[in-house]
Amino acid sequence: MPKSARTKRSQPVAAAASSGPYQKHGGGVSTGNNNNLIAPKTALGQHFLKNPAVISAIIQKSGVKGTDVVLEIGPGTGNMTLPLLQQSKQVVALEYDSRMVREVLKRVEGTEVSNKLKIIQGDAIKTAWPFFDLMIANLPYQISSQVVFKLLSHRPMFRCAVLMFQEEFALRLTARPGEALYCRLSVNTQLLAKVDQLLKVGKQNFRPPPKVESRVVRIEPKNPPPPVNFEEWDGMIRLLFNRKNKTLRAVLTTKSVIKMLDENRKTVMALRSDSDAHMDDRPVQTIIEEILQKDQWKDKRASKLDLDDFLELLFEFNECGIHFS
């Protein structure tokens, strides 16, 4: 634990899951020369947000309330942490880099909001997240997918997350059927959450500038979540989007897929009692061919199907004893 963590009892630092070579970008700039004191480690994904107007816009669009517990992933030098402390009930800052932990503690020490800050030093993927109402994060882009999937499965439910991503990744979150960026990430995210594009952030707003443009998005989980077995759902979506421009039949009737689905069915049948509903005992390939010959599925491709289509397709498969997990 850094020495500075012991200088003030109101600024606790918890260590958790500290191994792992990812890291977060810094927050923004609330006092101009703080970013000049610490060199970013680009190997850890650190690009300090240096435009205070962007920081203000992110906080304003997050809708932070005075009763909120905010989880900030990657506070960096604390440029976004300080205004968040002023507007929220508590900020839990999750940071991997011990240099950044020391810097945030130094900046908050002795202020009237110091008792509202809790720091957890650790890897955001490996560390169990605490309760929060709102998440704000300027993420290392290499962990974007992992954070989104962890976020969507997080319980208890949170109100929303406002996150900075690489522009292409952000656009994938809201991509629609038929668009080039439409993918498994798009479908899974839109199943479980409402996603809005909030702000485009140019490369010049960071130090050092990243190689790509960035975007800020808001993710609001659907509450209650849809009544879908997500493992089963994602098993089907993963298969279909491995070759999203092939027909459903071409993807689902390969020897390897048929073998996997047959094994899944045998497992399900073994777990069911004699009193369970009748299960179609025809060969798996026969059942799949029959379903996919229907007009609504014939010659269809995953790249052109929407959420309702996937939900209906999964229901039809499950009704005939075809399972994807």
mmCIF file of C-alpha atoms in Angstrom:
data_model
loop_
_atom_site.group_PDB
_atom_site.id
_atom_site.type_symbol
_atom_site.label_atom_id
_atom_site.label_comp_id
_atom_site.label_asym_id
_atom_site.label_seq_id
_atom_site.Cartn_x
_atom_site.Cartn_y
_atom_site.Cartn_z
ATOM 1 C CA MET A 1 0.000 0.000 0.000
ATOM 2 C CA PRO A 2 1.468 3.398 -0.880
ATOM 3 C CA LYS A 3 2.607 5.527 2.038
ATOM 4 C CA SER A 4 0.229 8.294 1.008
ATOM 5 C CA ALA A 5 -2.654 5.928 1.588
ATOM 6 C CA ARG A 6 -1.868 6.064 5.309
ATOM 7 C CA THR A 7 -1.771 9.815 5.618
ATOM 8 C CA LYS A 8 -5.496 10.251 6.110
ATOM 9 C CA ARG A 9 -7.996 7.804 7.540
ATOM 10 C CA SER A 10 -10.769 9.261 5.361
ATOM 11 C CA GLN A 11 -8.994 8.098 2.183
ATOM 12 C CA PRO A 12 -8.998 4.281 2.335
ATOM 13 C CA VAL A 13 -7.170 2.186 -0.221
ATOM 14 C CA ALA A 14 -8.173 -1.432 -0.728
ATOM 15 C CA ALA A 15 -5.942 -3.799 -2.670
ATOM 16 C CA ALA A 16 -7.645 -6.316 -4.943
ATOM 17 C CA ALA A 17 -6.682 -8.467 -7.926
ATOM 18 C CA SER A 18 -3.638 -6.336 -8.599
ATOM 19 C CA SER A 19 -2.009 -8.616 -11.144
ATOM 20 C CA GLY A 20 -2.704 -7.981 -14.796
ATOM 21 C CA PRO A 21 -1.080 -5.763 -17.417
ATOM 22 C CA TYR A 22 -4.072 -3.619 -18.372
ATOM 23 C CA GLN A 23 -4.477 -0.097 -17.328
ATOM 24 C CA LYS A 24 -6.778 2.819 -17.423
ATOM 25 C CA HIS A 25 -6.338 6.221 -18.962
ATOM 26 C CA GLY A 26 -6.327 9.150 -16.634
ATOM 27 C CA GLY A 27 -9.344 11.276 -15.910
ATOM 28 C CA GLY A 28 -9.362 14.801 -17.250
ATOM 29 C CA VAL A 29 -7.641 18.003 -16.227
ATOM 30 C CA SER A 30 -8.975 20.050 -13.361
ATOM 31 C CA THR A 31 -5.639 21.684 -12.529
ATOM 32 C CA GLY A 32 -3.484 22.174 -15.553
ATOM 33 C CA ASN A 33 -0.021 21.073 -14.403
ATOM 34 C CA ASN A 34 -0.952 17.763 -12.728
ATOM 35 C CA ASN A 35 -0.742 15.832 -15.985
ATOM 36 C CA ASN A 36 2.797 17.159 -16.520
ATOM 37 C CA LEU A 37 4.026 15.425 -13.365
ATOM 38 C CA ILE A 38 3.272 11.847 -14.377
ATOM 39 C CA ALA A 39 4.163 10.260 -17.687
ATOM 40 C CA PRO A 40 1.417 8.004 -19.072
ATOM 41 C CA LYS A 41 2.241 4.357 -19.668
ATOM 42 C CA THR A 42 0.815 3.776 -23.126
ATOM 43 C CA ALA A 43 1.588 0.051 -22.839
ATOM 44 C CA LEU A 44 -1.089 0.031 -20.130
ATOM 45 C CA GLY A 45 -3.520 1.992 -22.300
ATOM 46 C CA GLN A 46 -3.002 5.318 -20.512
ATOM 47 C CA HIS A 47 -3.970 8.420 -22.487
ATOM 48 C CA PHE A 48 -4.720 11.348 -20.208
ATOM 49 C CA LEU A 49 -7.830 13.300 -21.090
ATOM 50 C CA LYS A 50 -6.598 16.901 -21.012
ATOM 51 C CA ASN A 51 -9.626 18.956 -22.081
ATOM 52 C CA PRO A 52 -11.640 20.230 -19.077
ATOM 53 C CA ALA A 53 -14.611 20.983 -21.334
ATOM 54 C CA VAL A 54 -14.827 17.293 -22.276
ATOM 55 C CA ILE A 55 -14.644 16.300 -18.617
ATOM 56 C CA SER A 56 -17.451 18.710 -17.759
ATOM 57 C CA ALA A 57 -19.566 17.394 -20.641
ATOM 58 C CA ILE A 58 -19.103 13.772 -19.548
ATOM 59 C CA ILE A 59 -20.101 14.553 -15.973
ATOM 60 C CA GLN A 60 -23.079 16.648 -17.082
ATOM 61 C CA LYS A 61 -24.334 13.937 -19.427
ATOM 62 C CA SER A 62 -23.914 11.263 -16.748
ATOM 63 C CA GLY A 63 -26.702 12.842 -14.683
ATOM 64 C CA VAL A 64 -24.827 12.280 -11.416
ATOM 65 C CA LYS A 65 -26.943 12.932 -8.306
ATOM 66 C CA GLY A 66 -26.016 13.944 -4.780
ATOM 67 C CA THR A 67 -27.209 10.555 -3.516
ATOM 68 C CA ASP A 68 -25.141 8.506 -5.997
ATOM 69 C CA VAL A 69 -22.303 6.125 -5.331
ATOM 70 C CA VAL A 70 -20.075 6.476 -8.392
ATOM 71 C CA LEU A 71 -17.642 3.777 -9.532
ATOM 72 C CA GLU A 72 -14.863 5.384 -11.542
ATOM 73 C CA ILE A 73 -12.642 2.930 -13.375
ATOM 74 C CA GLY A 74 -9.250 4.392 -14.122
ATOM 75 C CA PRO A 75 -9.264 7.738 -12.288
ATOM 76 C CA GLY A 76 -5.753 8.454 -13.484
ATOM 77 C CA THR A 77 -4.517 11.692 -11.921
ATOM 78 C CA GLY A 78 -7.955 12.466 -10.535
ATOM 79 C CA ASN A 79 -9.089 15.188 -12.910
ATOM 80 C CA MET A 80 -12.580 13.718 -13.209
ATOM 81 C CA THR A 81 -12.568 12.337 -9.669
ATOM 82 C CA LEU A 82 -12.543 15.752 -8.005
ATOM 83 C CA PRO A 83 -15.688 17.183 -9.640
ATOM 84 C CA LEU A 84 -17.417 13.814 -9.180
ATOM 85 C CA LEU A 85 -16.674 13.979 -5.455
ATOM 86 C CA GLN A 86 -18.297 17.402 -5.318
ATOM 87 C CA GLN A 87 -21.500 16.195 -6.975
ATOM 88 C CA SER A 88 -21.996 12.683 -5.554
ATOM 89 C CA LYS A 89 -22.387 10.901 -2.236
ATOM 90 C CA GLN A 90 -19.255 8.796 -2.727
ATOM 91 C CA VAL A 91 -16.707 7.959 -5.416
ATOM 92 C CA VAL A 92 -15.128 4.516 -5.464
ATOM 93 C CA ALA A 93 -12.058 4.797 -7.683
ATOM 94 C CA LEU A 94 -10.726 1.523 -9.085
ATOM 95 C CA GLU A 95 -7.131 1.978 -10.287
ATOM 96 C CA TYR A 96 -4.365 -0.488 -11.184
ATOM 97 C CA ASP A 97 -1.390 1.892 -11.354
ATOM 98 C CA SER A 98 0.049 2.690 -7.912
ATOM 99 C CA ARG A 99 1.414 5.992 -9.230
ATOM 100 C CA MET A 100 -2.118 7.128 -10.018
ATOM 101 C CA VAL A 101 -3.375 5.944 -6.630
ATOM 102 C CA ARG A 102 -0.786 8.139 -4.924
ATOM 103 C CA GLU A 103 -1.609 11.105 -7.147
ATOM 104 C CA VAL A 104 -5.357 10.942 -6.506
ATOM 105 C CA LEU A 105 -4.800 10.625 -2.762
ATOM 106 C CA LYS A 106 -2.427 13.599 -2.809
ATOM 107 C CA ARG A 107 -4.904 15.784 -4.670
ATOM 108 C CA VAL A 108 -7.831 14.933 -2.416
ATOM 109 C CA GLU A 109 -5.989 15.009 0.909
ATOM 110 C CA GLY A 110 -7.081 17.910 3.080
ATOM 111 C CA THR A 111 -10.093 18.859 0.976
ATOM 112 C CA GLU A 112 -13.669 18.969 2.192
ATOM 113 C CA VAL A 113 -14.552 15.983 0.011
ATOM 114 C CA SER A 114 -11.721 13.696 1.111
ATOM 115 C CA ASN A 115 -14.051 11.575 3.246
ATOM 116 C CA LYS A 116 -16.177 10.773 0.171
ATOM 117 C CA LEU A 117 -13.379 8.980 -1.679
ATOM 118 C CA LYS A 118 -12.563 5.280 -1.517
ATOM 119 C CA ILE A 119 -9.776 3.844 -3.668
ATOM 120 C CA ILE A 120 -9.463 0.195 -4.662
ATOM 121 C CA GLN A 121 -6.127 -0.700 -6.195
ATOM 122 C CA GLY A 122 -6.555 -3.587 -8.598
ATOM 123 C CA ASP A 123 -7.423 -4.904 -12.035
ATOM 124 C CA ALA A 124 -10.916 -3.858 -13.109
ATOM 125 C CA ILE A 125 -11.553 -7.206 -14.786
ATOM 126 C CA LYS A 126 -10.378 -9.432 -11.924
ATOM 127 C CA THR A 127 -11.623 -7.292 -9.038
ATOM 128 C CA ALA A 128 -15.166 -7.742 -7.734
ATOM 129 C CA TRP A 129 -16.998 -4.472 -8.232
ATOM 130 C CA PRO A 130 -18.774 -2.934 -5.243
ATOM 131 C CA PHE A 131 -22.304 -1.572 -5.281
ATOM 132 C CA PHE A 132 -22.693 1.554 -7.399
ATOM 133 C CA ASP A 133 -25.469 3.677 -8.894
ATOM 134 C CA LEU A 134 -23.403 5.140 -11.716
ATOM 135 C CA MET A 135 -20.192 4.107 -13.459
ATOM 136 C CA ILE A 136 -17.912 6.543 -15.244
ATOM 137 C CA ALA A 137 -14.806 5.281 -17.012
ATOM 138 C CA ASN A 138 -12.138 6.409 -19.443
ATOM 139 C CA LEU A 139 -11.096 2.872 -20.301
ATOM 140 C CA PRO A 140 -7.939 1.344 -21.729
ATOM 141 C CA TYR A 141 -9.361 0.335 -25.087
ATOM 142 C CA GLN A 142 -7.900 -3.177 -24.899
ATOM 143 C CA ILE A 143 -10.312 -4.141 -22.103
ATOM 144 C CA SER A 144 -13.453 -2.558 -23.565
ATOM 145 C CA SER A 145 -15.254 -5.806 -24.425
ATOM 146 C CA GLN A 146 -14.433 -7.409 -21.078
ATOM 147 C CA VAL A 147 -15.713 -4.397 -19.171
ATOM 148 C CA VAL A 148 -18.957 -4.236 -21.159
ATOM 149 C CA PHE A 149 -19.782 -7.918 -20.648
ATOM 150 C CA LYS A 150 -18.889 -7.714 -16.950
ATOM 151 C CA LEU A 151 -21.006 -4.568 -16.660
ATOM 152 C CA LEU A 152 -24.059 -6.157 -18.294
ATOM 153 C CA SER A 153 -23.956 -9.090 -15.866
ATOM 154 C CA HIS A 154 -23.292 -6.965 -12.782
ATOM 155 C CA ARG A 155 -25.689 -7.275 -9.863
ATOM 156 C CA PRO A 156 -27.232 -5.541 -8.028
ATOM 157 C CA MET A 157 -28.612 -3.459 -10.883
ATOM 158 C CA PHE A 158 -27.126 -0.008 -11.465
ATOM 159 C CA ARG A 159 -28.755 3.047 -13.072
ATOM 160 C CA CYS A 160 -26.343 3.679 -15.928
ATOM 161 C CA ALA A 161 -22.725 3.746 -17.075
ATOM 162 C CA VAL A 162 -21.034 6.529 -19.045
ATOM 163 C CA LEU A 163 -17.943 5.153 -20.756
ATOM 164 C CA MET A 164 -15.237 6.324 -23.156
ATOM 165 C CA PHE A 165 -14.408 3.892 -25.958
ATOM 166 C CA GLN A 166 -12.532 3.738 -29.218
ATOM 167 C CA GLU A 167 -14.915 5.152 -31.822
ATOM 168 C CA GLU A 168 -15.362 1.939 -33.808
ATOM 169 C CA PHE A 169 -16.083 -0.063 -30.650
ATOM 170 C CA ALA A 170 -18.626 2.528 -29.483
ATOM 171 C CA LEU A 171 -20.401 2.410 -32.837
ATOM 172 C CA ARG A 172 -20.580 -1.386 -32.678
ATOM 173 C CA LEU A 173 -22.640 -1.065 -29.503
ATOM 174 C CA THR A 174 -25.443 0.705 -31.390
ATOM 175 C CA ALA A 175 -25.009 -0.877 -34.843
ATOM 176 C CA ARG A 176 -28.210 -2.057 -36.534
ATOM 177 C CA PRO A 177 -28.925 -5.097 -38.754
ATOM 178 C CA GLY A 178 -27.356 -4.720 -42.172
ATOM 179 C CA GLU A 179 -24.630 -2.330 -41.020
ATOM 180 C CA ALA A 180 -20.992 -3.353 -41.400
ATOM 181 C CA LEU A 181 -20.277 -2.995 -37.668
ATOM 182 C CA TYR A 182 -23.282 -5.118 -36.578
ATOM 183 C CA CYS A 183 -21.869 -8.014 -34.546
ATOM 184 C CA ARG A 184 -22.258 -10.249 -31.508
ATOM 185 C CA LEU A 185 -21.361 -7.306 -29.264
ATOM 186 C CA SER A 186 -24.169 -5.227 -30.815
ATOM 187 C CA VAL A 187 -26.813 -7.900 -30.319
ATOM 188 C CA ASN A 188 -25.839 -8.876 -26.782
ATOM 189 C CA THR A 189 -25.545 -5.300 -25.583
ATOM 190 C CA GLN A 190 -28.860 -4.252 -27.114
ATOM 191 C CA LEU A 191 -30.581 -7.306 -25.624
ATOM 192 C CA LEU A 192 -29.616 -6.266 -22.110
ATOM 193 C CA ALA A 193 -29.329 -2.477 -22.279
ATOM 194 C CA LYS A 194 -30.268 0.771 -23.973
ATOM 195 C CA VAL A 195 -27.202 2.446 -25.481
ATOM 196 C CA ASP A 196 -26.897 6.100 -26.534
ATOM 197 C CA GLN A 197 -24.033 7.838 -28.309
ATOM 198 C CA LEU A 198 -23.291 10.970 -26.258
ATOM 199 C CA LEU A 199 -20.121 12.638 -27.434
ATOM 200 C CA LYS A 200 -17.343 12.334 -29.996
ATOM 201 C CA VAL A 201 -13.888 13.054 -28.598
ATOM 202 C CA GLY A 202 -11.024 13.857 -30.944
ATOM 203 C CA LYS A 203 -7.487 12.521 -30.569
ATOM 204 C CA GLN A 204 -6.156 15.984 -29.731
ATOM 205 C CA ASN A 205 -7.999 15.921 -26.389
ATOM 206 C CA PHE A 206 -5.604 13.296 -24.986
ATOM 207 C CA ARG A 207 -1.967 13.206 -23.952
ATOM 208 C CA PRO A 208 -0.440 11.421 -25.714
ATOM 209 C CA PRO A 209 -2.955 11.356 -28.573
ATOM 210 C CA PRO A 210 -4.246 7.817 -29.279
ATOM 211 C CA LYS A 211 -4.167 6.494 -32.819
ATOM 212 C CA VAL A 212 -7.973 6.496 -33.070
ATOM 213 C CA GLU A 213 -10.903 8.802 -32.371
ATOM 214 C CA SER A 214 -13.022 8.176 -29.286
ATOM 215 C CA ARG A 215 -16.676 8.325 -28.268
ATOM 216 C CA VAL A 216 -18.559 8.521 -24.996
ATOM 217 C CA VAL A 217 -21.648 6.320 -24.657
ATOM 218 C CA ARG A 218 -24.315 5.815 -22.003
ATOM 219 C CA ILE A 219 -25.388 2.262 -21.173
ATOM 220 C CA GLU A 220 -28.631 1.822 -19.233
ATOM 221 C CA PRO A 221 -29.460 -1.774 -18.258
ATOM 222 C CA LYS A 222 -32.970 -2.992 -18.977
ATOM 223 C CA ASN A 223 -34.729 -3.433 -15.646
ATOM 224 C CA PRO A 224 -36.085 -6.018 -15.334
ATOM 225 C CA PRO A 225 -33.768 -7.841 -17.742
ATOM 226 C CA PRO A 226 -35.370 -9.870 -20.551
ATOM 227 C CA PRO A 227 -36.489 -13.392 -19.512
ATOM 228 C CA VAL A 228 -33.790 -15.144 -21.548
ATOM 229 C CA ASN A 229 -31.162 -17.677 -20.500
ATOM 230 C CA PHE A 230 -28.156 -15.578 -21.494
ATOM 231 C CA GLU A 231 -25.734 -18.502 -21.754
ATOM 232 C CA GLU A 232 -28.129 -20.224 -24.144
ATOM 233 C CA TRP A 233 -28.697 -16.982 -26.053
ATOM 234 C CA ASP A 234 -25.005 -16.143 -26.334
ATOM 235 C CA GLY A 235 -24.196 -19.686 -27.406
ATOM 236 C CA MET A 236 -26.459 -19.250 -30.436
ATOM 237 C CA ILE A 237 -25.352 -15.671 -31.166
ATOM 238 C CA ARG A 238 -21.672 -16.599 -30.971
ATOM 239 C CA LEU A 239 -22.178 -19.406 -33.512
ATOM 240 C CA LEU A 240 -24.190 -17.289 -35.933
ATOM 241 C CA PHE A 241 -21.863 -14.287 -35.869
ATOM 242 C CA ASN A 242 -18.741 -16.360 -36.418
ATOM 243 C CA ARG A 243 -19.894 -16.293 -40.062
ATOM 244 C CA LYS A 244 -22.531 -13.604 -39.988
ATOM 245 C CA ASN A 245 -22.866 -13.238 -43.769
ATOM 246 C CA LYS A 246 -23.446 -16.950 -44.363
ATOM 247 C CA THR A 247 -26.980 -18.332 -44.339
ATOM 248 C CA LEU A 248 -28.257 -19.728 -41.069
ATOM 249 C CA ARG A 249 -28.360 -23.161 -42.664
ATOM 250 C CA ALA A 250 -24.718 -22.948 -43.766
ATOM 251 C CA VAL A 251 -23.618 -22.052 -40.247
ATOM 252 C CA LEU A 252 -25.767 -24.504 -38.287
ATOM 253 C CA THR A 253 -25.458 -27.644 -40.396
ATOM 254 C CA THR A 254 -21.682 -28.077 -40.377
ATOM 255 C CA LYS A 255 -20.480 -31.378 -38.897
ATOM 256 C CA SER A 256 -18.854 -29.699 -35.885
ATOM 257 C CA VAL A 257 -21.971 -27.699 -35.009
ATOM 258 C CA ILE A 258 -24.301 -30.681 -35.434
ATOM 259 C CA LYS A 259 -22.039 -32.752 -33.179
ATOM 260 C CA MET A 260 -22.011 -30.026 -30.506
ATOM 261 C CA LEU A 261 -25.796 -29.560 -30.606
ATOM 262 C CA ASP A 262 -26.343 -33.323 -30.447
ATOM 263 C CA GLU A 263 -24.143 -33.549 -27.346
ATOM 264 C CA ASN A 264 -26.037 -30.638 -25.772
ATOM 265 C CA ARG A 265 -29.338 -32.404 -26.413
ATOM 266 C CA LYS A 266 -28.115 -35.632 -24.849
ATOM 267 C CA THR A 267 -27.059 -33.680 -21.757
ATOM 268 C CA VAL A 268 -30.451 -31.973 -21.486
ATOM 269 C CA MET A 269 -32.292 -35.271 -21.953
ATOM 270 C CA ALA A 270 -30.173 -36.913 -19.252
ATOM 271 C CA LEU A 271 -31.078 -34.149 -16.797
ATOM 272 C CA ARG A 272 -34.810 -34.372 -17.458
ATOM 273 C CA SER A 273 -37.107 -36.734 -15.585
ATOM 274 C CA ASP A 274 -39.628 -39.076 -17.219
ATOM 275 C CA SER A 275 -42.396 -36.678 -16.282
ATOM 276 C CA ASP A 276 -40.895 -33.837 -18.297
ATOM 277 C CA ALA A 277 -42.497 -32.699 -21.509
ATOM 278 C CA HIS A 278 -41.893 -34.762 -24.630
ATOM 279 C CA MET A 279 -38.680 -33.972 -26.463
ATOM 280 C CA ASP A 280 -38.367 -34.355 -30.204
ATOM 281 C CA ASP A 281 -36.106 -37.391 -30.669
ATOM 282 C CA ARG A 282 -35.455 -36.998 -34.393
ATOM 283 C CA PRO A 283 -31.847 -36.433 -35.526
ATOM 284 C CA VAL A 284 -30.610 -32.911 -34.715
ATOM 285 C CA GLN A 285 -29.823 -32.115 -38.334
ATOM 286 C CA THR A 286 -33.349 -33.090 -39.397
ATOM 287 C CA ILE A 287 -34.868 -30.713 -36.832
ATOM 288 C CA ILE A 288 -32.568 -27.853 -37.814
ATOM 289 C CA GLU A 289 -33.252 -28.348 -41.525
ATOM 290 C CA GLU A 290 -36.994 -28.336 -40.885
ATOM 291 C CA ILE A 291 -36.899 -25.112 -38.882
ATOM 292 C CA LEU A 292 -34.622 -23.307 -41.320
ATOM 293 C CA GLN A 293 -36.739 -24.281 -44.322
ATOM 294 C CA LYS A 294 -39.540 -22.050 -43.051
ATOM 295 C CA ASP A 295 -40.050 -18.906 -45.104
ATOM 296 C CA GLN A 296 -39.008 -16.596 -42.277
ATOM 297 C CA TRP A 297 -35.596 -18.290 -41.946
ATOM 298 C CA LYS A 298 -34.857 -19.622 -45.403
ATOM 299 C CA ASP A 299 -31.739 -17.964 -46.875
ATOM 300 C CA LYS A 300 -31.570 -15.553 -43.910
ATOM 301 C CA ARG A 301 -28.252 -14.355 -42.479
ATOM 302 C CA ALA A 302 -27.375 -13.267 -38.943
ATOM 303 C CA SER A 303 -26.109 -9.939 -40.261
ATOM 304 C CA LYS A 304 -29.668 -8.978 -41.255
ATOM 305 C CA LEU A 305 -31.644 -10.304 -38.256
ATOM 306 C CA ASP A 306 -32.775 -8.111 -35.358
ATOM 307 C CA LEU A 307 -33.329 -8.885 -31.670
ATOM 308 C CA ASP A 308 -36.897 -10.085 -32.158
ATOM 309 C CA ASP A 309 -35.758 -12.432 -34.924
ATOM 310 C CA PHE A 310 -33.056 -13.968 -32.741
ATOM 311 C CA LEU A 311 -35.436 -14.369 -29.799
ATOM 312 C CA GLU A 312 -38.000 -16.124 -31.991
ATOM 313 C CA LEU A 313 -35.354 -18.360 -33.573
ATOM 314 C CA LEU A 314 -33.971 -19.400 -30.183
ATOM 315 C CA PHE A 315 -37.501 -20.147 -28.945
ATOM 316 C CA GLU A 316 -38.180 -22.387 -31.958
ATOM 317 C CA PHE A 317 -34.952 -24.311 -31.449
ATOM 318 C CA ASN A 318 -35.559 -24.748 -27.708
ATOM 319 C CA GLU A 319 -39.110 -25.940 -28.306
ATOM 320 C CA CYS A 320 -37.695 -28.744 -30.443
ATOM 321 C CA GLY A 321 -34.994 -29.664 -27.932
ATOM 322 C CA ILE A 322 -32.095 -27.847 -29.623
ATOM 323 C CA HIS A 323 -29.888 -26.071 -27.075
ATOM 324 C CA PHE A 324 -26.755 -23.953 -27.440
ATOM 325 C CA SER A 325 -25.278 -24.304 -23.971
#
